[in-house]
């Protein structure tokens, strides 16, 4: 019996990133739908990488338990509704989406990663680099962000004016066109898109080392799906121990360097680092 599935949101600005599963226990297949957000989720395989960092982790964790996965890419707008209305069995995203709505007690997360939002800029505009003590110190600069990003509340609280765009690629294209001073994105996303969009000219860009915000991304299960949650947890721990999890992280970091602080607490101590 195949239960229906829906959506994956990130925020990331990702921000808004979610994945919904339905389990076909008889056929041993999990159907996954997701929002496109490079390099976390691709709609098809990218040479020398895969189908997305988070998509690959989810696939390998379930595969470790003998389950296959099928994916489809759908819009992000129905994420929370899909989970809470029981149309979807679980999602990959941020617990804050549920907590903000007062619905955090309806679901249970399994953390997969902790990603940092960074402010990227063009080196020619800040040849000596730039830093800040408080985010409010960036008032007066122009900032680009993806509409719906989880980082937007932090930017609003600091009083920063933002130019909201519809997708993360456009955010970096507008940065290159000097439409604003900083483009906000997850570090791994900015690193990937700068190489993808401006190959051979990556040195034109840099980022402020201090993070705007750190965000946990989790597979979030309805409480009624604890059996599926336990299955996923077991598979996730397996790929953390055997090196598959870390190898996926390293593959999607263009520099090949992976900060240990992005590994969530539930996986620290068991992740095999290479």
GROMACS .gro file of C-alpha atoms in nm:
model
  274
    1UNK     CA    1   0.000   0.000   0.000
    2UNK     CA    2   0.158   0.325  -0.112
    3UNK     CA    3   0.086   0.626   0.101
    4UNK     CA    4   0.077   0.962  -0.075
    5UNK     CA    5   0.367   1.202  -0.056
    6UNK     CA    6   0.447   1.565  -0.105
    7UNK     CA    7   0.705   1.834  -0.075
    8UNK     CA    8   1.044   1.946   0.038
    9UNK     CA    9   1.130   2.307   0.152
   10UNK     CA   10   1.452   2.498   0.241
   11UNK     CA   11   1.485   2.792   0.320
   12UNK     CA   12   1.784   2.865   0.228
   13UNK     CA   13   1.684   3.032   0.099
   14UNK     CA   14   1.668   2.814   0.111
   15UNK     CA   15   1.596   2.842   0.226
   16UNK     CA   16   1.277   2.676   0.227
   17UNK     CA   17   1.363   2.310   0.167
   18UNK     CA   18   1.130   2.009   0.221
   19UNK     CA   19   1.095   1.651   0.105
   20UNK     CA   20   0.794   1.428   0.150
   21UNK     CA   21   0.793   1.055   0.144
   22UNK     CA   22   0.544   0.778   0.109
   23UNK     CA   23   0.644   0.428   0.189
   24UNK     CA   24   0.547   0.130  -0.020
   25UNK     CA   25   0.632  -0.129   0.240
   26UNK     CA   26   0.518  -0.407   0.009
   27UNK     CA   27   0.728  -0.295  -0.288
   28UNK     CA   28   1.003  -0.158  -0.064
   29UNK     CA   29   0.992   0.180  -0.242
   30UNK     CA   30   0.980   0.529  -0.093
   31UNK     CA   31   0.838   0.803  -0.312
   32UNK     CA   32   1.002   1.143  -0.254
   33UNK     CA   33   0.900   1.481  -0.389
   34UNK     CA   34   1.118   1.785  -0.342
   35UNK     CA   35   1.182   2.149  -0.422
   36UNK     CA   36   1.470   2.216  -0.659
   37UNK     CA   37   1.751   2.386  -0.466
   38UNK     CA   38   2.108   2.338  -0.591
   39UNK     CA   39   2.324   2.171  -0.485
   40UNK     CA   40   2.100   2.022  -0.216
   41UNK     CA   41   1.845   1.882  -0.459
   42UNK     CA   42   1.876   1.852  -0.837
   43UNK     CA   43   1.599   1.736  -1.068
   44UNK     CA   44   1.843   1.506  -1.250
   45UNK     CA   45   2.193   1.374  -1.199
   46UNK     CA   46   2.478   1.624  -1.238
   47UNK     CA   47   2.804   1.476  -1.374
   48UNK     CA   48   3.074   1.424  -1.110
   49UNK     CA   49   2.829   1.513  -0.832
   50UNK     CA   50   2.498   1.329  -0.809
   51UNK     CA   51   2.134   1.419  -0.764
   52UNK     CA   52   2.190   1.666  -0.481
   53UNK     CA   53   2.363   1.652  -0.144
   54UNK     CA   54   2.052   1.604   0.068
   55UNK     CA   55   1.881   1.391  -0.193
   56UNK     CA   56   2.184   1.160  -0.203
   57UNK     CA   57   2.198   1.136   0.177
   58UNK     CA   58   1.830   1.047   0.201
   59UNK     CA   59   1.859   0.792  -0.079
   60UNK     CA   60   2.162   0.621   0.074
   61UNK     CA   61   2.014   0.616   0.425
   62UNK     CA   62   1.701   0.435   0.306
   63UNK     CA   63   1.904   0.215   0.071
   64UNK     CA   64   2.106   0.100   0.372
   65UNK     CA   65   1.777  -0.042   0.501
   66UNK     CA   66   1.697  -0.210   0.171
   67UNK     CA   67   1.453   0.056   0.048
   68UNK     CA   68   1.454   0.218  -0.295
   69UNK     CA   69   1.350   0.578  -0.348
   70UNK     CA   70   1.163   0.757  -0.626
   71UNK     CA   71   1.169   1.136  -0.656
   72UNK     CA   72   0.961   1.408  -0.818
   73UNK     CA   73   1.014   1.785  -0.806
   74UNK     CA   74   0.710   1.996  -0.710
   75UNK     CA   75   0.652   2.356  -0.588
   76UNK     CA   76   0.735   2.443  -0.229
   77UNK     CA   77   0.411   2.617  -0.138
   78UNK     CA   78   0.225   2.316   0.000
   79UNK     CA   79   0.493   2.186   0.239
   80UNK     CA   80   0.354   2.226   0.589
   81UNK     CA   81  -0.003   2.168   0.473
   82UNK     CA   82   0.098   1.841   0.306
   83UNK     CA   83   0.259   1.701   0.620
   84UNK     CA   84  -0.001   1.815   0.870
   85UNK     CA   85  -0.294   1.709   0.653
   86UNK     CA   86  -0.133   1.363   0.630
   87UNK     CA   87  -0.105   1.382   0.253
   88UNK     CA   88   0.271   1.347   0.300
   89UNK     CA   89   0.437   1.111   0.546
   90UNK     CA   90   0.740   1.326   0.627
   91UNK     CA   91   0.954   1.608   0.491
   92UNK     CA   92   1.311   1.728   0.475
   93UNK     CA   93   1.344   2.085   0.593
   94UNK     CA   94   1.351   2.308   0.898
   95UNK     CA   95   1.162   2.250   1.221
   96UNK     CA   96   1.124   2.626   1.259
   97UNK     CA   97   0.852   2.616   0.992
   98UNK     CA   98   0.642   2.402   1.224
   99UNK     CA   99   0.748   2.577   1.546
  100UNK     CA  100   0.663   2.918   1.401
  101UNK     CA  101   0.310   2.796   1.335
  102UNK     CA  102   0.279   2.647   1.684
  103UNK     CA  103   0.270   2.298   1.532
  104UNK     CA  104   0.609   2.166   1.639
  105UNK     CA  105   0.448   1.919   1.877
  106UNK     CA  106   0.281   1.742   1.583
  107UNK     CA  107   0.604   1.621   1.425
  108UNK     CA  108   0.942   1.469   1.512
  109UNK     CA  109   1.270   1.555   1.333
  110UNK     CA  110   1.586   1.360   1.257
  111UNK     CA  111   1.864   1.612   1.194
  112UNK     CA  112   2.077   1.556   0.884
  113UNK     CA  113   2.299   1.863   0.861
  114UNK     CA  114   2.355   2.215   0.995
  115UNK     CA  115   2.415   2.468   0.719
  116UNK     CA  116   2.533   2.828   0.746
  117UNK     CA  117   2.390   3.127   0.564
  118UNK     CA  118   2.670   3.349   0.434
  119UNK     CA  119   2.682   3.693   0.272
  120UNK     CA  120   2.858   3.668  -0.067
  121UNK     CA  121   3.002   3.974  -0.243
  122UNK     CA  122   3.210   4.083  -0.542
  123UNK     CA  123   3.577   4.130  -0.452
  124UNK     CA  124   3.607   4.443  -0.669
  125UNK     CA  125   3.346   4.612  -0.450
  126UNK     CA  126   3.521   4.519  -0.124
  127UNK     CA  127   3.890   4.469  -0.216
  128UNK     CA  128   3.997   4.474   0.149
  129UNK     CA  129   3.725   4.234   0.255
  130UNK     CA  130   3.449   4.312   0.500
  131UNK     CA  131   3.339   4.194   0.841
  132UNK     CA  132   3.085   4.281   1.106
  133UNK     CA  133   3.035   4.239   1.479
  134UNK     CA  134   2.656   4.255   1.474
  135UNK     CA  135   2.438   4.200   1.173
  136UNK     CA  136   2.303   4.552   1.228
  137UNK     CA  137   2.647   4.678   1.124
  138UNK     CA  138   2.551   4.594   0.764
  139UNK     CA  139   2.270   4.848   0.763
  140UNK     CA  140   2.317   5.081   0.469
  141UNK     CA  141   2.433   4.805   0.240
  142UNK     CA  142   2.198   4.642  -0.009
  143UNK     CA  143   2.118   4.272   0.033
  144UNK     CA  144   1.964   4.015  -0.200
  145UNK     CA  145   1.774   3.713  -0.070
  146UNK     CA  146   1.533   3.448  -0.191
  147UNK     CA  147   1.168   3.512  -0.116
  148UNK     CA  148   1.055   3.278   0.163
  149UNK     CA  149   1.405   3.207   0.290
  150UNK     CA  150   1.433   3.116   0.655
  151UNK     CA  151   1.714   3.370   0.682
  152UNK     CA  152   1.481   3.659   0.602
  153UNK     CA  153   1.347   3.691   0.956
  154UNK     CA  154   1.704   3.737   1.080
  155UNK     CA  155   1.772   4.005   0.818
  156UNK     CA  156   1.446   4.184   0.900
  157UNK     CA  157   1.525   4.180   1.273
  158UNK     CA  158   1.860   4.347   1.198
  159UNK     CA  159   1.684   4.618   0.999
  160UNK     CA  160   1.842   4.526   0.666
  161UNK     CA  161   1.663   4.614   0.346
  162UNK     CA  162   1.650   4.322   0.106
  163UNK     CA  163   1.578   4.273  -0.261
  164UNK     CA  164   1.372   3.954  -0.273
  165UNK     CA  165   1.412   3.729  -0.576
  166UNK     CA  166   1.222   3.420  -0.685
  167UNK     CA  167   1.515   3.174  -0.692
  168UNK     CA  168   1.868   3.136  -0.569
  169UNK     CA  169   2.032   3.143  -0.914
  170UNK     CA  170   1.879   3.482  -0.987
  171UNK     CA  171   2.019   3.607  -0.657
  172UNK     CA  172   2.375   3.545  -0.776
  173UNK     CA  173   2.313   3.675  -1.127
  174UNK     CA  174   2.189   4.002  -0.975
  175UNK     CA  175   2.492   4.013  -0.745
  176UNK     CA  176   2.718   3.987  -1.051
  177UNK     CA  177   2.519   4.268  -1.215
  178UNK     CA  178   2.579   4.492  -0.910
  179UNK     CA  179   2.211   4.506  -0.823
  180UNK     CA  180   2.303   4.477  -0.455
  181UNK     CA  181   2.611   4.441  -0.233
  182UNK     CA  182   2.550   4.097  -0.082
  183UNK     CA  183   2.372   3.781  -0.187
  184UNK     CA  184   2.256   3.561   0.101
  185UNK     CA  185   2.264   3.184   0.065
  186UNK     CA  186   2.385   2.869   0.230
  187UNK     CA  187   2.762   2.852   0.200
  188UNK     CA  188   2.757   2.526   0.004
  189UNK     CA  189   2.497   2.670  -0.235
  190UNK     CA  190   2.688   2.991  -0.299
  191UNK     CA  191   3.010   2.799  -0.352
  192UNK     CA  192   2.839   2.570  -0.604
  193UNK     CA  193   2.650   2.843  -0.794
  194UNK     CA  194   2.952   3.070  -0.830
  195UNK     CA  195   3.137   2.784  -0.998
  196UNK     CA  196   2.836   2.681  -1.204
  197UNK     CA  197   2.736   3.029  -1.322
  198UNK     CA  198   3.077   3.196  -1.347
  199UNK     CA  199   3.314   2.909  -1.425
  200UNK     CA  200   3.669   3.036  -1.462
  201UNK     CA  201   3.583   3.361  -1.283
  202UNK     CA  202   3.522   3.230  -0.933
  203UNK     CA  203   3.789   3.466  -0.793
  204UNK     CA  204   3.553   3.757  -0.863
  205UNK     CA  205   3.352   3.656  -0.556
  206UNK     CA  206   3.409   3.601  -0.187
  207UNK     CA  207   3.201   3.592   0.131
  208UNK     CA  208   3.199   3.727   0.484
  209UNK     CA  209   3.338   3.455   0.707
  210UNK     CA  210   3.097   3.524   0.991
  211UNK     CA  211   2.768   3.343   0.937
  212UNK     CA  212   2.437   3.524   0.909
  213UNK     CA  213   2.260   3.227   1.065
  214UNK     CA  214   2.299   2.852   1.108
  215UNK     CA  215   2.007   2.626   1.034
  216UNK     CA  216   1.934   2.261   1.104
  217UNK     CA  217   1.788   2.062   0.817
  218UNK     CA  218   1.604   1.750   0.919
  219UNK     CA  219   1.382   1.475   0.796
  220UNK     CA  220   1.059   1.561   0.977
  221UNK     CA  221   0.809   1.284   1.045
  222UNK     CA  222   0.454   1.292   1.165
  223UNK     CA  223   0.441   1.126   1.504
  224UNK     CA  224   0.222   0.853   1.360
  225UNK     CA  225   0.516   0.756   1.136
  226UNK     CA  226   0.762   0.657   1.408
  227UNK     CA  227   0.830   0.324   1.238
  228UNK     CA  228   0.947   0.508   0.927
  229UNK     CA  229   1.144   0.752   1.141
  230UNK     CA  230   1.324   0.466   1.318
  231UNK     CA  231   1.403   0.303   0.985
  232UNK     CA  232   1.552   0.624   0.852
  233UNK     CA  233   1.753   0.683   1.171
  234UNK     CA  234   1.905   0.336   1.149
  235UNK     CA  235   2.004   0.385   0.786
  236UNK     CA  236   2.143   0.733   0.853
  237UNK     CA  237   2.362   0.601   1.133
  238UNK     CA  238   2.485   0.322   0.905
  239UNK     CA  239   2.605   0.561   0.633
  240UNK     CA  240   2.754   0.790   0.897
  241UNK     CA  241   2.966   0.503   1.030
  242UNK     CA  242   3.074   0.356   0.697
  243UNK     CA  243   3.191   0.686   0.545
  244UNK     CA  244   2.917   0.729   0.283
  245UNK     CA  245   2.761   1.031   0.459
  246UNK     CA  246   3.087   1.226   0.483
  247UNK     CA  247   3.187   1.133   0.127
  248UNK     CA  248   2.861   1.290   0.003
  249UNK     CA  249   2.928   1.610   0.197
  250UNK     CA  250   3.281   1.634   0.060
  251UNK     CA  251   3.170   1.574  -0.299
  252UNK     CA  252   2.935   1.872  -0.291
  253UNK     CA  253   3.181   2.117  -0.137
  254UNK     CA  254   3.367   2.264  -0.433
  255UNK     CA  255   3.678   2.328  -0.225
  256UNK     CA  256   3.676   1.972  -0.094
  257UNK     CA  257   3.681   2.110   0.261
  258UNK     CA  258   3.399   2.019   0.497
  259UNK     CA  259   3.366   2.192   0.833
  260UNK     CA  260   3.287   1.948   1.112
  261UNK     CA  261   3.048   2.203   1.263
  262UNK     CA  262   2.795   2.132   0.989
  263UNK     CA  263   2.753   1.778   1.123
  264UNK     CA  264   2.455   1.775   1.363
  265UNK     CA  265   2.489   1.663   1.723
  266UNK     CA  266   2.303   1.336   1.667
  267UNK     CA  267   2.572   1.225   1.419
  268UNK     CA  268   2.884   1.360   1.587
  269UNK     CA  269   3.101   1.089   1.728
  270UNK     CA  270   2.979   0.831   1.478
  271UNK     CA  271   3.058   1.002   1.146
  272UNK     CA  272   3.360   0.846   0.980
  273UNK     CA  273   3.570   1.138   0.859
  274UNK     CA  274   3.799   1.093   0.560
   0.00000   0.00000   0.00000
